Each structure stands twice: as structure tokens, then as C-alpha cells.
PDB file of N, CA, C and O in Angstrom:
ATOM      1  N   MET A 527     -10.525  15.103 -22.029  1.00 79.00           N
ATOM      2  CA  MET A 527      -9.279  14.362 -22.154  1.00 79.00           C
ATOM      3  C   MET A 527      -9.047  13.567 -20.868  1.00 79.00           C
ATOM      4  O   MET A 527      -9.071  14.106 -19.776  1.00 79.00           O
ATOM      5  N   GLU A 528      -8.843  12.270 -21.029  1.00 86.00           N
ATOM      6  CA  GLU A 528      -8.606  11.407 -19.871  1.00 86.00           C
ATOM      7  C   GLU A 528      -7.125  11.198 -19.667  1.00 86.00           C
ATOM      8  O   GLU A 528      -6.367  11.065 -20.626  1.00 86.00           O
ATOM      9  N   ARG A 529      -6.741  11.158 -18.402  1.00 85.00           N
ATOM     10  CA  ARG A 529      -5.335  10.901 -18.095  1.00 85.00           C
ATOM     11  C   ARG A 529      -5.106   9.408 -17.957  1.00 85.00           C
ATOM     12  O   ARG A 529      -6.037   8.647 -17.675  1.00 85.00           O
ATOM     13  N   GLU A 530      -3.890   9.001 -18.127  1.00 90.00           N
ATOM     14  CA  GLU A 530      -3.498   7.597 -17.984  1.00 90.00           C
ATOM     15  C   GLU A 530      -3.422   7.254 -16.496  1.00 90.00           C
ATOM     16  O   GLU A 530      -2.826   7.978 -15.704  1.00 90.00           O
ATOM     17  N   LEU A 531      -4.047   6.141 -16.096  1.00 86.00           N
ATOM     18  CA  LEU A 531      -4.001   5.710 -14.707  1.00 86.00           C
ATOM     19  C   LEU A 531      -2.656   5.054 -14.403  1.00 86.00           C
ATOM     20  O   LEU A 531      -2.085   4.357 -15.237  1.00 86.00           O
ATOM     21  N   SER A 532      -2.177   5.265 -13.183  1.00 86.00           N
ATOM     22  CA  SER A 532      -0.932   4.630 -12.761  1.00 86.00           C
ATOM     23  C   SER A 532      -1.198   3.155 -12.483  1.00 86.00           C
ATOM     24  O   SER A 532      -2.348   2.709 -12.387  1.00 86.00           O
ATOM     25  N   ALA A 533      -0.136   2.390 -12.310  1.00 87.00           N
ATOM     26  CA  ALA A 533      -0.263   0.960 -12.032  1.00 87.00           C
ATOM     27  C   ALA A 533      -0.998   0.726 -10.714  1.00 87.00           C
ATOM     28  O   ALA A 533      -1.834  -0.184 -10.609  1.00 87.00           O
ATOM     29  N   LEU A 534      -0.708   1.564  -9.704  1.00 86.00           N
ATOM     30  CA  LEU A 534      -1.389   1.410  -8.418  1.00 86.00           C
ATOM     31  C   LEU A 534      -2.880   1.712  -8.537  1.00 86.00           C
ATOM     32  O   LEU A 534      -3.709   1.033  -7.925  1.00 86.00           O
ATOM     33  N   GLU A 535      -3.224   2.720  -9.312  1.00 90.00           N
ATOM     34  CA  GLU A 535      -4.637   3.053  -9.505  1.00 90.00           C
ATOM     35  C   GLU A 535      -5.366   1.937 -10.246  1.00 90.00           C
ATOM     36  O   GLU A 535      -6.510   1.607  -9.909  1.00 90.00           O
ATOM     37  N   LYS A 536      -4.708   1.339 -11.228  1.00 92.00           N
ATOM     38  CA  LYS A 536      -5.316   0.222 -11.963  1.00 92.00           C
ATOM     39  C   LYS A 536      -5.535  -0.978 -11.050  1.00 92.00           C
ATOM     40  O   LYS A 536      -6.584  -1.629 -11.106  1.00 92.00           O
ATOM     41  N   GLN A 537      -4.555  -1.277 -10.198  1.00 92.00           N
ATOM     42  CA  GLN A 537      -4.697  -2.395  -9.263  1.00 92.00           C
ATOM     43  C   GLN A 537      -5.815  -2.126  -8.264  1.00 92.00           C
ATOM     44  O   GLN A 537      -6.583  -3.037  -7.928  1.00 92.00           O
ATOM     45  N   ALA A 538      -5.920  -0.897  -7.781  1.00 93.00           N
ATOM     46  CA  ALA A 538      -6.975  -0.544  -6.827  1.00 93.00           C
ATOM     47  C   ALA A 538      -8.347  -0.679  -7.475  1.00 93.00           C
ATOM     48  O   ALA A 538      -9.276  -1.225  -6.865  1.00 93.00           O
ATOM     49  N   ALA A 539      -8.490  -0.197  -8.702  1.00 94.00           N
ATOM     50  CA  ALA A 539      -9.772  -0.294  -9.399  1.00 94.00           C
ATOM     51  C   ALA A 539     -10.149  -1.754  -9.623  1.00 94.00           C
ATOM     52  O   ALA A 539     -11.309  -2.143  -9.451  1.00 94.00           O
ATOM     53  N   ASP A 540      -9.166  -2.580  -9.982  1.00 95.00           N
ATOM     54  CA  ASP A 540      -9.425  -4.008 -10.198  1.00 95.00           C
ATOM     55  C   ASP A 540      -9.857  -4.675  -8.890  1.00 95.00           C
ATOM     56  O   ASP A 540     -10.795  -5.481  -8.869  1.00 95.00           O
ATOM     57  N   ALA A 541      -9.204  -4.341  -7.782  1.00 94.00           N
ATOM     58  CA  ALA A 541      -9.568  -4.914  -6.481  1.00 94.00           C
ATOM     59  C   ALA A 541     -10.991  -4.507  -6.092  1.00 94.00           C
ATOM     60  O   ALA A 541     -11.755  -5.329  -5.564  1.00 94.00           O
ATOM     61  N   LEU A 542     -11.364  -3.258  -6.344  1.00 95.00           N
ATOM     62  CA  LEU A 542     -12.721  -2.811  -6.026  1.00 95.00           C
ATOM     63  C   LEU A 542     -13.757  -3.516  -6.895  1.00 95.00           C
ATOM     64  O   LEU A 542     -14.842  -3.885  -6.421  1.00 95.00           O
ATOM     65  N   ARG A 543     -13.445  -3.719  -8.170  1.00 95.00           N
ATOM     66  CA  ARG A 543     -14.363  -4.454  -9.055  1.00 95.00           C
ATOM     67  C   ARG A 543     -14.572  -5.885  -8.554  1.00 95.00           C
ATOM     68  O   ARG A 543     -15.699  -6.394  -8.547  1.00 95.00           O
ATOM     69  N   ARG A 544     -13.475  -6.528  -8.165  1.00 95.00           N
ATOM     70  CA  ARG A 544     -13.579  -7.896  -7.649  1.00 95.00           C
ATOM     71  C   ARG A 544     -14.367  -7.914  -6.341  1.00 95.00           C
ATOM     72  O   ARG A 544     -15.153  -8.830  -6.100  1.00 95.00           O
ATOM     73  N   ALA A 545     -14.169  -6.911  -5.487  1.00 95.00           N
ATOM     74  CA  ALA A 545     -14.863  -6.854  -4.200  1.00 95.00           C
ATOM     75  C   ALA A 545     -16.371  -6.708  -4.395  1.00 95.00           C
ATOM     76  O   ALA A 545     -17.160  -7.297  -3.652  1.00 95.00           O
ATOM     77  N   ARG A 546     -16.787  -5.962  -5.404  1.00 95.00           N
ATOM     78  CA  ARG A 546     -18.219  -5.759  -5.646  1.00 95.00           C
ATOM     79  C   ARG A 546     -18.935  -7.054  -5.991  1.00 95.00           C
ATOM     80  O   ARG A 546     -20.123  -7.198  -5.744  1.00 95.00           O
ATOM     81  N   ARG A 547     -18.217  -8.000  -6.586  1.00 96.00           N
ATOM     82  CA  ARG A 547     -18.826  -9.272  -6.975  1.00 96.00           C
ATOM     83  C   ARG A 547     -18.975 -10.240  -5.806  1.00 96.00           C
ATOM     84  O   ARG A 547     -19.690 -11.225  -5.911  1.00 96.00           O
ATOM     85  N   LEU A 548     -18.296  -9.961  -4.702  1.00 95.00           N
ATOM     86  CA  LEU A 548     -18.324 -10.867  -3.556  1.00 95.00           C
ATOM     87  C   LEU A 548     -19.468 -10.524  -2.610  1.00 95.00           C
ATOM     88  O   LEU A 548     -19.879  -9.367  -2.524  1.00 95.00           O
ATOM     89  N   PRO A 549     -19.960 -11.534  -1.882  1.00 96.00           N
ATOM     90  CA  PRO A 549     -20.976 -11.227  -0.861  1.00 96.00           C
ATOM     91  C   PRO A 549     -20.327 -10.476   0.301  1.00 96.00           C
ATOM     92  O   PRO A 549     -19.113 -10.519   0.482  1.00 96.00           O
ATOM     93  N   VAL A 550     -21.167  -9.800   1.075  1.00 95.00           N
ATOM     94  CA  VAL A 550     -20.676  -9.067   2.233  1.00 95.00           C
ATOM     95  C   VAL A 550     -19.950 -10.037   3.153  1.00 95.00           C
ATOM     96  O   VAL A 550     -20.435 -11.135   3.434  1.00 95.00           O
ATOM     97  N   GLY A 551     -18.753  -9.646   3.584  1.00 96.00           N
ATOM     98  CA  GLY A 551     -17.994 -10.508   4.476  1.00 96.00           C
ATOM     99  C   GLY A 551     -16.520 -10.158   4.487  1.00 96.00           C
ATOM    100  O   GLY A 551     -16.107  -9.110   3.962  1.00 96.00           O
ATOM    101  N   ALA A 552     -15.732 -11.054   5.059  1.00 96.00           N
ATOM    102  CA  ALA A 552     -14.304 -10.801   5.267  1.00 96.00           C
ATOM    103  C   ALA A 552     -13.533 -10.656   3.958  1.00 96.00           C
ATOM    104  O   ALA A 552     -12.685  -9.768   3.834  1.00 96.00           O
ATOM    105  N   ALA A 553     -13.811 -11.503   2.982  1.00 95.00           N
ATOM    106  CA  ALA A 553     -13.073 -11.440   1.717  1.00 95.00           C
ATOM    107  C   ALA A 553     -13.319 -10.112   1.006  1.00 95.00           C
ATOM    108  O   ALA A 553     -12.392  -9.493   0.471  1.00 95.00           O
ATOM    109  N   ARG A 554     -14.560  -9.673   1.030  1.00 96.00           N
ATOM    110  CA  ARG A 554     -14.899  -8.394   0.400  1.00 96.00           C
ATOM    111  C   ARG A 554     -14.197  -7.240   1.119  1.00 96.00           C
ATOM    112  O   ARG A 554     -13.642  -6.340   0.492  1.00 96.00           O
ATOM    113  N   ASN A 555     -14.209  -7.276   2.450  1.00 96.00           N
ATOM    114  CA  ASN A 555     -13.552  -6.227   3.223  1.00 96.00           C
ATOM    115  C   ASN A 555     -12.055  -6.203   2.966  1.00 96.00           C
ATOM    116  O   ASN A 555     -11.452  -5.128   2.875  1.00 96.00           O
ATOM    117  N   ASP A 556     -11.440  -7.377   2.850  1.00 96.00           N
ATOM    118  CA  ASP A 556     -10.003  -7.441   2.584  1.00 96.00           C
ATOM    119  C   ASP A 556      -9.657  -6.773   1.258  1.00 96.00           C
ATOM    120  O   ASP A 556      -8.681  -6.024   1.168  1.00 96.00           O
ATOM    121  N   LEU A 557     -10.445  -7.042   0.229  1.00 96.00           N
ATOM    122  CA  LEU A 557     -10.177  -6.421  -1.078  1.00 96.00           C
ATOM    123  C   LEU A 557     -10.381  -4.912  -1.025  1.00 96.00           C
ATOM    124  O   LEU A 557      -9.613  -4.153  -1.619  1.00 96.00           O
ATOM    125  N   ARG A 558     -11.393  -4.465  -0.312  1.00 96.00           N
ATOM    126  CA  ARG A 558     -11.625  -3.020  -0.187  1.00 96.00           C
ATOM    127  C   ARG A 558     -10.481  -2.349   0.563  1.00 96.00           C
ATOM    128  O   ARG A 558     -10.047  -1.260   0.199  1.00 96.00           O
ATOM    129  N   GLN A 559      -9.978  -3.003   1.613  1.00 96.00           N
ATOM    130  CA  GLN A 559      -8.855  -2.443   2.356  1.00 96.00           C
ATOM    131  C   GLN A 559      -7.594  -2.419   1.499  1.00 96.00           C
ATOM    132  O   GLN A 559      -6.802  -1.478   1.576  1.00 96.00           O
ATOM    133  N   LEU A 560      -7.404  -3.451   0.680  1.00 94.00           N
ATOM    134  CA  LEU A 560      -6.266  -3.471  -0.241  1.00 94.00           C
ATOM    135  C   LEU A 560      -6.343  -2.293  -1.201  1.00 94.00           C
ATOM    136  O   LEU A 560      -5.360  -1.581  -1.416  1.00 94.00           O
ATOM    137  N   ALA A 561      -7.508  -2.059  -1.763  1.00 95.00           N
ATOM    138  CA  ALA A 561      -7.689  -0.944  -2.697  1.00 95.00           C
ATOM    139  C   ALA A 561      -7.427   0.393  -2.014  1.00 95.00           C
ATOM    140  O   ALA A 561      -6.763   1.275  -2.579  1.00 95.00           O
ATOM    141  N   THR A 562      -7.921   0.544  -0.801  1.00 94.00           N
ATOM    142  CA  THR A 562      -7.698   1.786  -0.054  1.00 94.00           C
ATOM    143  C   THR A 562      -6.206   2.007   0.188  1.00 94.00           C
ATOM    144  O   THR A 562      -5.697   3.120   0.035  1.00 94.00           O
ATOM    145  N   GLY A 563      -5.496   0.950   0.558  1.00 91.00           N
ATOM    146  CA  GLY A 563      -4.060   1.058   0.794  1.00 91.00           C
ATOM    147  C   GLY A 563      -3.293   1.402  -0.468  1.00 91.00           C
ATOM    148  O   GLY A 563      -2.348   2.202  -0.435  1.00 91.00           O
ATOM    149  N   LEU A 564      -3.679   0.799  -1.582  1.00 90.00           N
ATOM    150  CA  LEU A 564      -3.004   1.106  -2.851  1.00 90.00           C
ATOM    151  C   LEU A 564      -3.216   2.565  -3.244  1.00 90.00           C
ATOM    152  O   LEU A 564      -2.278   3.234  -3.702  1.00 90.00           O
ATOM    153  N   LEU A 565      -4.430   3.063  -3.069  1.00 91.00           N
ATOM    154  CA  LEU A 565      -4.688   4.470  -3.399  1.00 91.00           C
ATOM    155  C   LEU A 565      -3.940   5.405  -2.465  1.00 91.00           C
ATOM    156  O   LEU A 565      -3.426   6.439  -2.890  1.00 91.00           O
ATOM    157  N   TRP A 566      -3.842   5.036  -1.180  1.00 88.00           N
ATOM    158  CA  TRP A 566      -3.075   5.855  -0.241  1.00 88.00           C
ATOM    159  C   TRP A 566      -1.620   5.906  -0.663  1.00 88.00           C
ATOM    160  O   TRP A 566      -0.996   6.973  -0.668  1.00 88.00           O
ATOM    161  N   LEU A 567      -1.082   4.755  -1.018  1.00 87.00           N
ATOM    162  CA  LEU A 567       0.315   4.697  -1.443  1.00 87.00           C
ATOM    163  C   LEU A 567       0.533   5.531  -2.703  1.00 87.00           C
ATOM    164  O   LEU A 567       1.533   6.239  -2.826  1.00 87.00           O
ATOM    165  N   HIS A 568      -0.407   5.469  -3.623  1.00 87.00           N
ATOM    166  CA  HIS A 568      -0.286   6.258  -4.853  1.00 87.00           C
ATOM    167  C   HIS A 568      -0.298   7.759  -4.540  1.00 87.00           C
ATOM    168  O   HIS A 568       0.503   8.512  -5.080  1.00 87.00           O
ATOM    169  N   ARG A 569      -1.200   8.171  -3.659  1.00 87.00           N
ATOM    170  CA  ARG A 569      -1.337   9.599  -3.363  1.00 87.00           C
ATOM    171  C   ARG A 569      -0.181  10.145  -2.534  1.00 87.00           C
ATOM    172  O   ARG A 569       0.232  11.283  -2.707  1.00 87.00           O
ATOM    173  N   ASN A 570       0.302   9.339  -1.598  1.00 85.00           N
ATOM    174  CA  ASN A 570       1.309   9.827  -0.660  1.00 85.00           C
ATOM    175  C   ASN A 570       2.724   9.416  -1.017  1.00 85.00           C
ATOM    176  O   ASN A 570       3.676  10.004  -0.515  1.00 85.00           O
ATOM    177  N   GLY A 571       2.877   8.419  -1.807  1.00 80.00           N
ATOM    178  CA  GLY A 571       4.192   8.002  -2.261  1.00 80.00           C
ATOM    179  C   GLY A 571       5.008   7.305  -1.184  1.00 80.00           C
ATOM    180  O   GLY A 571       4.612   7.179  -0.038  1.00 80.00           O
ATOM    181  N   MET A 572       6.156   6.840  -1.575  1.00 66.00           N
ATOM    182  CA  MET A 572       7.028   6.114  -0.662  1.00 66.00           C
ATOM    183  C   MET A 572       7.603   7.025   0.407  1.00 66.00           C
ATOM    184  O   MET A 572       7.950   6.558   1.490  1.00 66.00           O
ATOM    185  N   ASP A 573       7.702   8.327   0.161  1.00 69.00           N
ATOM    186  CA  ASP A 573       8.235   9.240   1.170  1.00 69.00           C
ATOM    187  C   ASP A 573       7.392   9.195   2.443  1.00 69.00           C
ATOM    188  O   ASP A 573       7.919   9.104   3.543  1.00 69.00           O
ATOM    189  N   ALA A 574       6.074   9.241   2.280  1.00 68.00           N
ATOM    190  CA  ALA A 574       5.193   9.201   3.442  1.00 68.00           C
ATOM    191  C   ALA A 574       5.283   7.857   4.145  1.00 68.00           C
ATOM    192  O   ALA A 574       5.237   7.787   5.372  1.00 68.00           O
ATOM    193  N   LEU A 575       5.422   6.789   3.381  1.00 62.00           N
ATOM    194  CA  LEU A 575       5.531   5.461   3.977  1.00 62.00           C
ATOM    195  C   LEU A 575       6.800   5.352   4.815  1.00 62.00           C
ATOM    196  O   LEU A 575       6.772   4.831   5.930  1.00 62.00           O
ATOM    197  N   MET A 576       7.885   5.878   4.317  1.00 70.00           N
ATOM    198  CA  MET A 576       9.139   5.813   5.058  1.00 70.00           C
ATOM    199  C   MET A 576       9.095   6.704   6.296  1.00 70.00           C
ATOM    200  O   MET A 576       9.702   6.388   7.311  1.00 70.00           O
ATOM    201  N   LYS A 577       8.369   7.806   6.238  1.00 75.00           N
ATOM    202  CA  LYS A 577       8.259   8.695   7.399  1.00 75.00           C
ATOM    203  C   LYS A 577       7.489   8.026   8.532  1.00 75.00           C
ATOM    204  O   LYS A 577       7.704   8.338   9.699  1.00 75.00           O
ATOM    205  N   GLN A 578       6.575   7.115   8.207  1.00 73.00           N
ATOM    206  CA  GLN A 578       5.798   6.430   9.230  1.00 73.00           C
ATOM    207  C   GLN A 578       6.617   5.393   9.976  1.00 73.00           C
ATOM    208  O   GLN A 578       6.302   5.057  11.100  1.00 73.00           O
ATOM    209  N   ARG A 579       7.632   4.858   9.357  1.00 72.00           N
ATOM    210  CA  ARG A 579       8.441   3.825   9.996  1.00 72.00           C
ATOM    211  C   ARG A 579       9.283   4.438  11.096  1.00 72.00           C
ATOM    212  O   ARG A 579       9.837   5.517  10.944  1.00 72.00           O
ATOM    213  N   PRO A 580       9.394   3.720  12.202  1.00 71.00           N
ATOM    214  CA  PRO A 580      10.248   4.246  13.273  1.00 71.00           C
ATOM    215  C   PRO A 580      11.708   4.208  12.840  1.00 71.00           C
ATOM    216  O   PRO A 580      12.162   3.237  12.236  1.00 71.00           O
ATOM    217  N   THR A 581      12.406   5.268  13.122  1.00 62.00           N
ATOM    218  CA  THR A 581      13.822   5.300  12.765  1.00 62.00           C
ATOM    219  C   THR A 581      14.619   4.825  13.961  1.00 62.00           C
ATOM    220  O   THR A 581      14.421   5.269  15.079  1.00 62.00           O
ATOM    221  N   SER A 582      15.495   3.896  13.705  1.00 55.00           N
ATOM    222  CA  SER A 582      16.332   3.387  14.790  1.00 55.00           C
ATOM    223  C   SER A 582      17.782   3.521  14.364  1.00 55.00           C
ATOM    224  O   SER A 582      18.122   3.322  13.209  1.00 55.00           O
ATOM    225  N   GLN A 583      18.586   3.868  15.308  1.00 44.00           N
ATOM    226  CA  GLN A 583      20.014   3.974  15.049  1.00 44.00           C
ATOM    227  C   GLN A 583      20.603   2.573  15.051  1.00 44.00           C
ATOM    228  O   GLN A 583      20.448   1.837  16.013  1.00 44.00           O
ATOM    229  N   LEU A 584      21.215   2.199  13.967  1.00 46.00           N
ATOM    230  CA  LEU A 584      21.866   0.893  13.917  1.00 46.00           C
ATOM    231  C   LEU A 584      23.243   0.999  14.519  1.00 46.00           C
ATOM    232  O   LEU A 584      23.991   1.927  14.248  1.00 46.00           O
ATOM    233  N   ARG A 585      23.547   0.037  15.353  1.00 49.00           N
ATOM    234  CA  ARG A 585      24.880   0.010  15.961  1.00 49.00           C
ATOM    235  C   ARG A 585      25.859  -0.610  14.960  1.00 49.00           C
ATOM    236  O   ARG A 585      25.460  -1.197  13.967  1.00 49.00           O
ATOM    237  N   SER A 586      27.102  -0.476  15.256  1.00 49.00           N
ATOM    238  CA  SER A 586      28.098  -1.061  14.368  1.00 49.00           C
ATOM    239  C   SER A 586      27.946  -2.577  14.358  1.00 49.00           C
ATOM    240  O   SER A 586      27.371  -3.171  15.257  1.00 49.00           O
ATOM    241  N   ASP A 587      28.462  -3.232  13.324  1.00 49.00           N
ATOM    242  CA  ASP A 587      28.315  -4.677  13.185  1.00 49.00           C
ATOM    243  C   ASP A 587      28.830  -5.430  14.394  1.00 49.00           C
ATOM    244  O   ASP A 587      28.257  -6.432  14.815  1.00 49.00           O
ATOM    245  N   GLY A 588      29.904  -4.991  14.970  1.00 52.00           N
ATOM    246  CA  GLY A 588      30.471  -5.666  16.132  1.00 52.00           C
ATOM    247  C   GLY A 588      29.512  -5.665  17.316  1.00 52.00           C
ATOM    248  O   GLY A 588      29.402  -6.645  18.040  1.00 52.00           O
ATOM    249  N   GLU A 589      28.808  -4.576  17.500  1.00 53.00           N
ATOM    250  CA  GLU A 589      27.880  -4.492  18.622  1.00 53.00           C
ATOM    251  C   GLU A 589      26.637  -5.349  18.380  1.00 53.00           C
ATOM    252  O   GLU A 589      26.061  -5.885  19.313  1.00 53.00           O
ATOM    253  N   ASN A 590      26.206  -5.465  17.126  1.00 55.00           N
ATOM    254  CA  ASN A 590      25.021  -6.257  16.824  1.00 55.00           C
ATOM    255  C   ASN A 590      25.211  -7.727  17.121  1.00 55.00           C
ATOM    256  O   ASN A 590      24.275  -8.437  17.435  1.00 55.00           O
ATOM    257  N   PHE A 591      26.429  -8.218  16.996  1.00 54.00           N
ATOM    258  CA  PHE A 591      26.687  -9.634  17.181  1.00 54.00           C
ATOM    259  C   PHE A 591      27.399  -9.920  18.486  1.00 54.00           C
ATOM    260  O   PHE A 591      27.942 -10.982  18.675  1.00 54.00           O
ATOM    261  N   GLY A 592      27.411  -8.995  19.392  1.00 54.00           N
ATOM    262  CA  GLY A 592      28.005  -9.207  20.697  1.00 54.00           C
ATOM    263  C   GLY A 592      29.517  -9.348  20.677  1.00 54.00           C
ATOM    264  O   GLY A 592      30.094  -9.981  21.543  1.00 54.00           O
ATOM    265  N   GLN A 593      30.179  -8.787  19.698  1.00 50.00           N
ATOM    266  CA  GLN A 593      31.634  -8.907  19.609  1.00 50.00           C
ATOM    267  C   GLN A 593      32.302  -7.730  20.258  1.00 50.00           C
ATOM    268  O   GLN A 593      31.865  -6.653  20.283  1.00 50.00           O
TER     269      GLN A 593
END
């Protein structure tokens, strides 16, 4: 029994298929990196992505605009 692939997995598989048709070089590497990133995002979800971002305390609106 096969499971249904998610949208990210389908996009990653499509990018890898397109990369295989290209000659060795920058364009091929870019597609492979895109596929790797999509699979990482699928496996780790948005929670992991948000944890990687630096958290900064936002000041009140008055302080942001020098008021």
C-alpha cells in the first residue's frame, strides 16, 4: 500500500527529475538544493523553521519611529 505524497514531496521529486536532465553545473545544483530544502521543510515543519529565526523583542511603535 502506497501513501499519498505531500505537496512538498511532489515538488521535491519534480525538482530532482528536472535536475537529472541537466548537465553538471550551477543550474543542476540549484535544483538539487531546492529539493533538499523542500524535503527538510516537509520533515521538520514550520516549527523548526521558526525556531531557527532569531527572536528579537519589538519595541513599541513610538520607539520604532523615534517618537
